[in-house]
C-alpha cells in the first residue's frame, strides 16, 4: 500500500517537475552529449521513462523481499548498501532528476564511442560511476572487513602448517 | 694481506655499503605467506598453492582490497558494472586477465582505469597523474591480446565492464606490488598516519581521505635540512615552488577542491585542522630541487564535532575550523 503510494507520488512529481538532464546511476557517459538535446530527447522518451522509472524504482525496492531482479545482486551482508542505494534513488527521483534511460538501456556502443571521442578532446572521463560518498564508504568498509577476515584466515592456516 | 686480495675486498665492502644505503627503502621486511612458502618442501607447497589464492565471484558493483582471483559470470545481461580496487598506501595494483569470454563485437567491454572515477571526477587529477586521460583507460577489446597485465600508478584502480550475453564472463587475478615512493594515495581507513616523501622530483602528490577528519601535521620538511630556510620576500605562499596544501571538497578530483591551508615553511610540532568535508586531501607540490617530506596523522570527526563546525561557520563550502 505504502509502496504503491510512493510510486504514485514519484510518478506525479516526475511528470510535474521540470526535467533536468542527469547521469544515470551507473553509466553516465559524457555530460556533453547528453546536454546537447535534452528537452526533445526527454519529451520523446517521457512516457516510456515514467513507466521504466516506475519499473526500476520498484525493482530496487523489491530487492528487500522479492526475487532479485535488481541492478545490484543482493548480498547477505549488504542490507545497508541496499538501503543506501534505495535512499539515493529516492532522493534523485524526488529532486526531479530523471535518469537518462536511453543511455542506461542502450545496448549499442555508439554513444560510448561518441563520449570516448569527446573525452579525448575535453578532460572529462568518458566512463564514470555515479556513486555517493556514503555508498563508497560502505563498500570500502565491506572490503576492509573482507581483507581482515582473509588475513586472519591466512594467518591461521600458516600457524596450522608450521605447527605440524 | 696481498694487494691483489685487498682491492677486490675493498671493492666488495664498498659495494655492500653503497647498496645498503640505496636499497634501504626497497626491502620488504614483513613476513609474508609467499616468503615462508619458499621454505616448505614440495609436497606441502603443492597442498598449499591452492589454499593461498583467495577466490570469490566478482559482483557488478564491488570493491576489492585483497589479492586473489575474481570471476565474473553473467547470469543475465549486465550493462553497467564497475569494481574498485584499493591497496595499502605503499602498494600498486596489478590486474591480470586469466580468461576472458566476452563478445567485443557485440558491445561487451572491459576497461581498466588507472585511478578512481566518481561522478565525472577522477583521482588522481590530470595535474597529478603522469598519463593523459585517454591513456588511463585500458580497453581489453583493443589491447587484451597484447597486454594481459595492467598495472596502476598508485594504490587505487577501477574496472568498468559490460556483458550482454548470459554465458559470458571473465576472470582476473589481482596482485599488489610494492611502491617505494608512493604518490597519490586514497586512504582505506578514516584514521591513520602517513609520511609522504617526494625525493627531488618535479611532481605533485595527494593523500586523499574520503571522510571528514582532523589532520594533525607532525612535521614538514621542505628542502634539505642543511639548507637555510628560504627567506620569503612575499608573505604567504604565493610563488613557492615547494609547499603543502590542505584541500577540502565534495568530489575526488583534487584540482576541483578548495584549499583550506597552505604550508610553505618547514616546521615540526603538531599543527592541526578540522576539515568537515566529504573528502580531505593533503597535497604536496614539489619543484624537484629538494627532498620534501611531510608527516601527518588523521582521525575521523564524530557527529558532535561536525555539528559544531557547521554551526560555527558562515561559509558554505565544507566547513573547516
CSV table of C-alpha atoms in Angstrom, one decimal, chain B residues 81-290:
chain,number,residue,atom,x,y,z
B,81,UNK,CA,29.2,-2.6,-13.8
B,82,UNK,CA,32.3,-1.3,-12.1
B,83,UNK,CA,34.6,-2.6,-9.4
B,84,UNK,CA,37.0,-0.5,-7.3
B,85,UNK,CA,40.4,-1.8,-6.3
B,86,UNK,CA,42.3,-0.3,-3.3
B,87,UNK,CA,45.5,-1.3,-1.6
B,88,UNK,CA,47.8,-0.1,1.2
B,89,UNK,CA,49.3,3.3,0.5
B,90,UNK,CA,52.7,1.8,-0.5
B,91,UNK,CA,51.2,-0.6,-3.0
B,92,UNK,CA,50.2,-0.6,-6.6
B,93,UNK,CA,47.5,-2.8,-8.2
B,94,UNK,CA,48.3,-5.3,-10.8
B,95,UNK,CA,45.4,-6.8,-12.7
B,96,UNK,CA,46.0,-9.9,-15.0
B,97,UNK,CA,43.3,-11.3,-17.2
B,98,UNK,CA,43.1,-15.0,-16.7
B,99,UNK,CA,40.5,-16.0,-19.1
B,100,UNK,CA,38.1,-13.7,-20.8
B,101,UNK,CA,35.0,-14.8,-22.6
B,102,UNK,CA,33.2,-11.7,-23.9
B,103,UNK,CA,31.8,-10.6,-27.2
B,104,UNK,CA,33.8,-7.4,-28.1
B,105,UNK,CA,32.0,-7.0,-31.4
B,106,UNK,CA,28.6,-7.3,-29.7
B,107,UNK,CA,29.3,-4.3,-27.5
B,108,UNK,CA,30.9,-6.0,-24.5
B,109,UNK,CA,33.9,-4.3,-22.9
B,110,UNK,CA,36.2,-4.5,-20.0
B,111,UNK,CA,38.1,-1.2,-19.3
B,112,UNK,CA,40.7,-0.8,-16.5
B,113,UNK,CA,41.1,2.8,-15.3
B,114,UNK,CA,44.3,4.0,-13.6
B,115,UNK,CA,42.7,5.7,-10.6
B,116,UNK,CA,39.1,6.1,-9.5
B,117,UNK,CA,36.4,7.9,-11.3
B,118,UNK,CA,33.3,9.1,-9.5
B,119,UNK,CA,30.6,11.5,-10.7
B,120,UNK,CA,32.7,12.6,-13.6
B,121,UNK,CA,35.7,13.4,-11.4
B,122,UNK,CA,38.9,11.4,-11.4
B,123,UNK,CA,41.6,10.7,-8.8
B,124,UNK,CA,44.4,11.4,-9.3
B,125,UNK,CA,43.6,14.6,-11.2
B,126,UNK,CA,45.1,15.3,-14.6
B,127,UNK,CA,47.6,17.6,-12.9
B,128,UNK,CA,48.9,14.9,-10.6
B,129,UNK,CA,49.0,12.0,-13.0
B,130,UNK,CA,51.8,11.3,-15.5
B,131,UNK,CA,49.5,9.9,-18.2
B,132,UNK,CA,46.8,11.8,-20.3
B,133,UNK,CA,43.2,10.8,-19.6
B,134,UNK,CA,42.6,8.5,-22.6
B,135,UNK,CA,45.8,6.5,-21.8
B,136,UNK,CA,44.5,5.8,-18.3
B,137,UNK,CA,41.6,3.7,-19.8
B,138,UNK,CA,42.9,0.4,-21.0
B,139,UNK,CA,40.4,-1.4,-23.0
B,140,UNK,CA,40.6,-5.2,-23.2
B,141,UNK,CA,38.9,-5.3,-26.6
B,142,UNK,CA,41.6,-3.1,-28.0
B,143,UNK,CA,44.7,-4.3,-26.3
B,144,UNK,CA,43.8,-7.5,-24.4
B,145,UNK,CA,45.7,-10.0,-26.6
B,146,UNK,CA,48.8,-7.9,-26.4
B,147,UNK,CA,48.6,-6.6,-22.9
B,148,UNK,CA,47.3,-9.1,-20.4
B,149,UNK,CA,48.6,-7.5,-17.3
B,150,UNK,CA,47.7,-3.9,-16.3
B,151,UNK,CA,49.4,-2.1,-13.6
B,152,UNK,CA,48.2,1.0,-11.8
B,153,UNK,CA,50.4,4.0,-10.9
B,154,UNK,CA,49.0,4.3,-7.3
B,155,UNK,CA,47.1,2.3,-4.7
B,156,UNK,CA,43.8,2.6,-6.5
B,157,UNK,CA,42.4,1.4,-9.8
B,158,UNK,CA,39.0,0.6,-11.3
B,159,UNK,CA,37.5,-1.7,-13.8
B,160,UNK,CA,34.4,-1.0,-15.8
B,161,UNK,CA,32.6,-3.8,-17.7
B,162,UNK,CA,29.6,-4.6,-19.7
B,163,UNK,CA,28.4,-8.0,-20.7
B,164,UNK,CA,25.4,-8.7,-22.9
B,165,UNK,CA,25.2,-12.4,-23.0
B,166,UNK,CA,24.4,-14.6,-20.1
B,167,UNK,CA,27.1,-17.2,-20.8
B,168,UNK,CA,29.9,-14.7,-21.0
B,169,UNK,CA,32.2,-13.8,-18.2
B,170,UNK,CA,35.8,-13.2,-17.3
B,171,UNK,CA,38.4,-13.8,-14.6
B,172,UNK,CA,41.1,-11.6,-13.2
B,173,UNK,CA,43.9,-12.1,-10.8
B,174,UNK,CA,44.7,-9.1,-8.6
B,175,UNK,CA,48.1,-8.7,-7.0
B,176,UNK,CA,49.7,-5.9,-5.1
B,177,UNK,CA,53.2,-4.6,-6.0
B,178,UNK,CA,55.4,-2.6,-3.7
B,179,UNK,CA,55.7,1.2,-4.5
B,180,UNK,CA,58.8,2.6,-2.8
B,181,UNK,CA,57.8,6.3,-3.1
B,182,UNK,CA,54.0,6.3,-3.1
B,183,UNK,CA,52.5,9.4,-4.7
B,184,UNK,CA,48.7,9.8,-4.9
B,185,UNK,CA,47.0,7.7,-2.3
B,186,UNK,CA,43.5,7.1,-1.1
B,187,UNK,CA,43.3,6.0,2.5
B,188,UNK,CA,41.5,2.8,3.2
B,189,UNK,CA,40.7,3.9,6.8
B,190,UNK,CA,39.3,7.1,8.3
B,191,UNK,CA,42.1,7.1,10.9
B,192,UNK,CA,45.8,6.6,10.5
B,193,UNK,CA,49.1,8.3,9.8
B,194,UNK,CA,51.4,8.7,6.9
B,195,UNK,CA,54.7,10.2,5.8
B,196,UNK,CA,54.9,11.4,2.2
B,197,UNK,CA,58.3,11.8,0.7
B,198,UNK,CA,59.0,13.4,-2.7
B,199,UNK,CA,62.7,12.8,-3.4
B,200,UNK,CA,63.8,15.6,-5.7
B,201,UNK,CA,61.2,15.0,-8.3
B,202,UNK,CA,59.1,17.6,-10.0
B,203,UNK,CA,55.7,16.3,-9.3
B,204,UNK,CA,52.6,16.8,-7.1
B,205,UNK,CA,51.3,14.1,-4.8
B,206,UNK,CA,48.0,13.9,-3.0
B,207,UNK,CA,46.9,11.9,0.0
B,208,UNK,CA,43.1,11.6,-0.1
B,209,UNK,CA,40.9,10.7,2.9
B,210,UNK,CA,37.3,10.2,1.9
B,211,UNK,CA,36.0,11.2,5.3
B,212,UNK,CA,35.7,14.4,7.3
B,213,UNK,CA,38.8,14.3,9.5
B,214,UNK,CA,41.0,16.3,11.8
B,215,UNK,CA,44.5,16.5,10.3
B,216,UNK,CA,47.5,16.9,12.6
B,217,UNK,CA,50.7,17.7,10.8
B,218,UNK,CA,53.6,16.5,13.0
B,219,UNK,CA,56.5,17.5,10.8
B,220,UNK,CA,57.0,19.3,7.5
B,221,UNK,CA,60.4,19.4,5.8
B,222,UNK,CA,60.7,21.4,2.6
B,223,UNK,CA,64.2,21.4,1.4
B,224,UNK,CA,67.2,19.6,2.7
B,225,UNK,CA,67.9,20.0,6.3
B,226,UNK,CA,71.3,21.6,5.6
B,227,UNK,CA,69.8,24.4,3.6
B,228,UNK,CA,69.0,27.6,5.4
B,229,UNK,CA,65.3,28.3,5.5
B,230,UNK,CA,64.4,30.3,2.4
B,231,UNK,CA,63.6,33.9,3.2
B,232,UNK,CA,60.3,34.8,1.7
B,233,UNK,CA,60.0,38.2,0.1
B,234,UNK,CA,56.3,38.0,-0.3
B,235,UNK,CA,54.3,36.9,2.8
B,236,UNK,CA,52.2,33.8,2.3
B,237,UNK,CA,53.0,31.0,-0.1
B,238,UNK,CA,52.5,32.7,-3.4
B,239,UNK,CA,55.2,31.7,-5.8
B,240,UNK,CA,56.6,29.0,-3.6
B,241,UNK,CA,57.8,26.0,-5.7
B,242,UNK,CA,57.6,23.6,-2.8
B,243,UNK,CA,54.6,23.6,-0.4
B,244,UNK,CA,51.9,21.5,1.1
B,245,UNK,CA,48.3,22.4,0.9
B,246,UNK,CA,45.3,21.0,2.7
B,247,UNK,CA,42.2,20.7,0.5
B,248,UNK,CA,38.6,20.0,1.2
B,249,UNK,CA,35.8,19.2,-1.1
B,250,UNK,CA,32.9,17.0,-2.1
B,251,UNK,CA,34.4,15.2,-5.0
B,252,UNK,CA,37.5,13.1,-5.7
B,253,UNK,CA,39.2,15.5,-8.1
B,254,UNK,CA,41.9,17.4,-6.2
B,255,UNK,CA,42.0,20.2,-8.8
B,256,UNK,CA,38.3,21.0,-8.1
B,257,UNK,CA,38.7,21.1,-4.3
B,258,UNK,CA,39.1,24.2,-2.1
B,259,UNK,CA,42.4,25.0,-0.5
B,260,UNK,CA,41.9,25.3,3.2
B,261,UNK,CA,45.6,25.9,4.2
B,262,UNK,CA,48.9,26.4,2.6
B,263,UNK,CA,52.2,25.5,4.3
B,264,UNK,CA,55.5,26.6,2.8
B,265,UNK,CA,57.8,26.7,5.8
B,266,UNK,CA,59.4,23.7,7.4
B,267,UNK,CA,58.3,23.1,10.9
B,268,UNK,CA,57.9,20.4,13.5
B,269,UNK,CA,55.4,20.3,16.2
B,270,UNK,CA,51.8,19.5,15.6
B,271,UNK,CA,49.6,21.8,13.7
B,272,UNK,CA,46.0,20.6,13.4
B,273,UNK,CA,43.0,21.4,11.4
B,274,UNK,CA,39.5,20.0,11.3
B,275,UNK,CA,38.0,19.7,7.8
B,276,UNK,CA,34.4,18.8,7.7
B,277,UNK,CA,34.2,17.8,4.0
B,278,UNK,CA,33.4,14.6,2.3
B,279,UNK,CA,36.9,14.4,1.0
B,280,UNK,CA,40.1,15.8,2.7
B,281,UNK,CA,43.4,15.9,0.9
B,282,UNK,CA,47.0,16.6,1.9
B,283,UNK,CA,48.7,17.6,-1.3
B,284,UNK,CA,52.4,18.3,-1.7
B,285,UNK,CA,53.8,20.3,-4.6
B,286,UNK,CA,57.4,19.7,-5.3
B,287,UNK,CA,59.7,21.7,-7.6
B,288,UNK,CA,62.3,18.9,-7.9
B,289,UNK,CA,65.1,20.8,-6.3
B,290,UNK,CA,64.7,19.4,-2.8
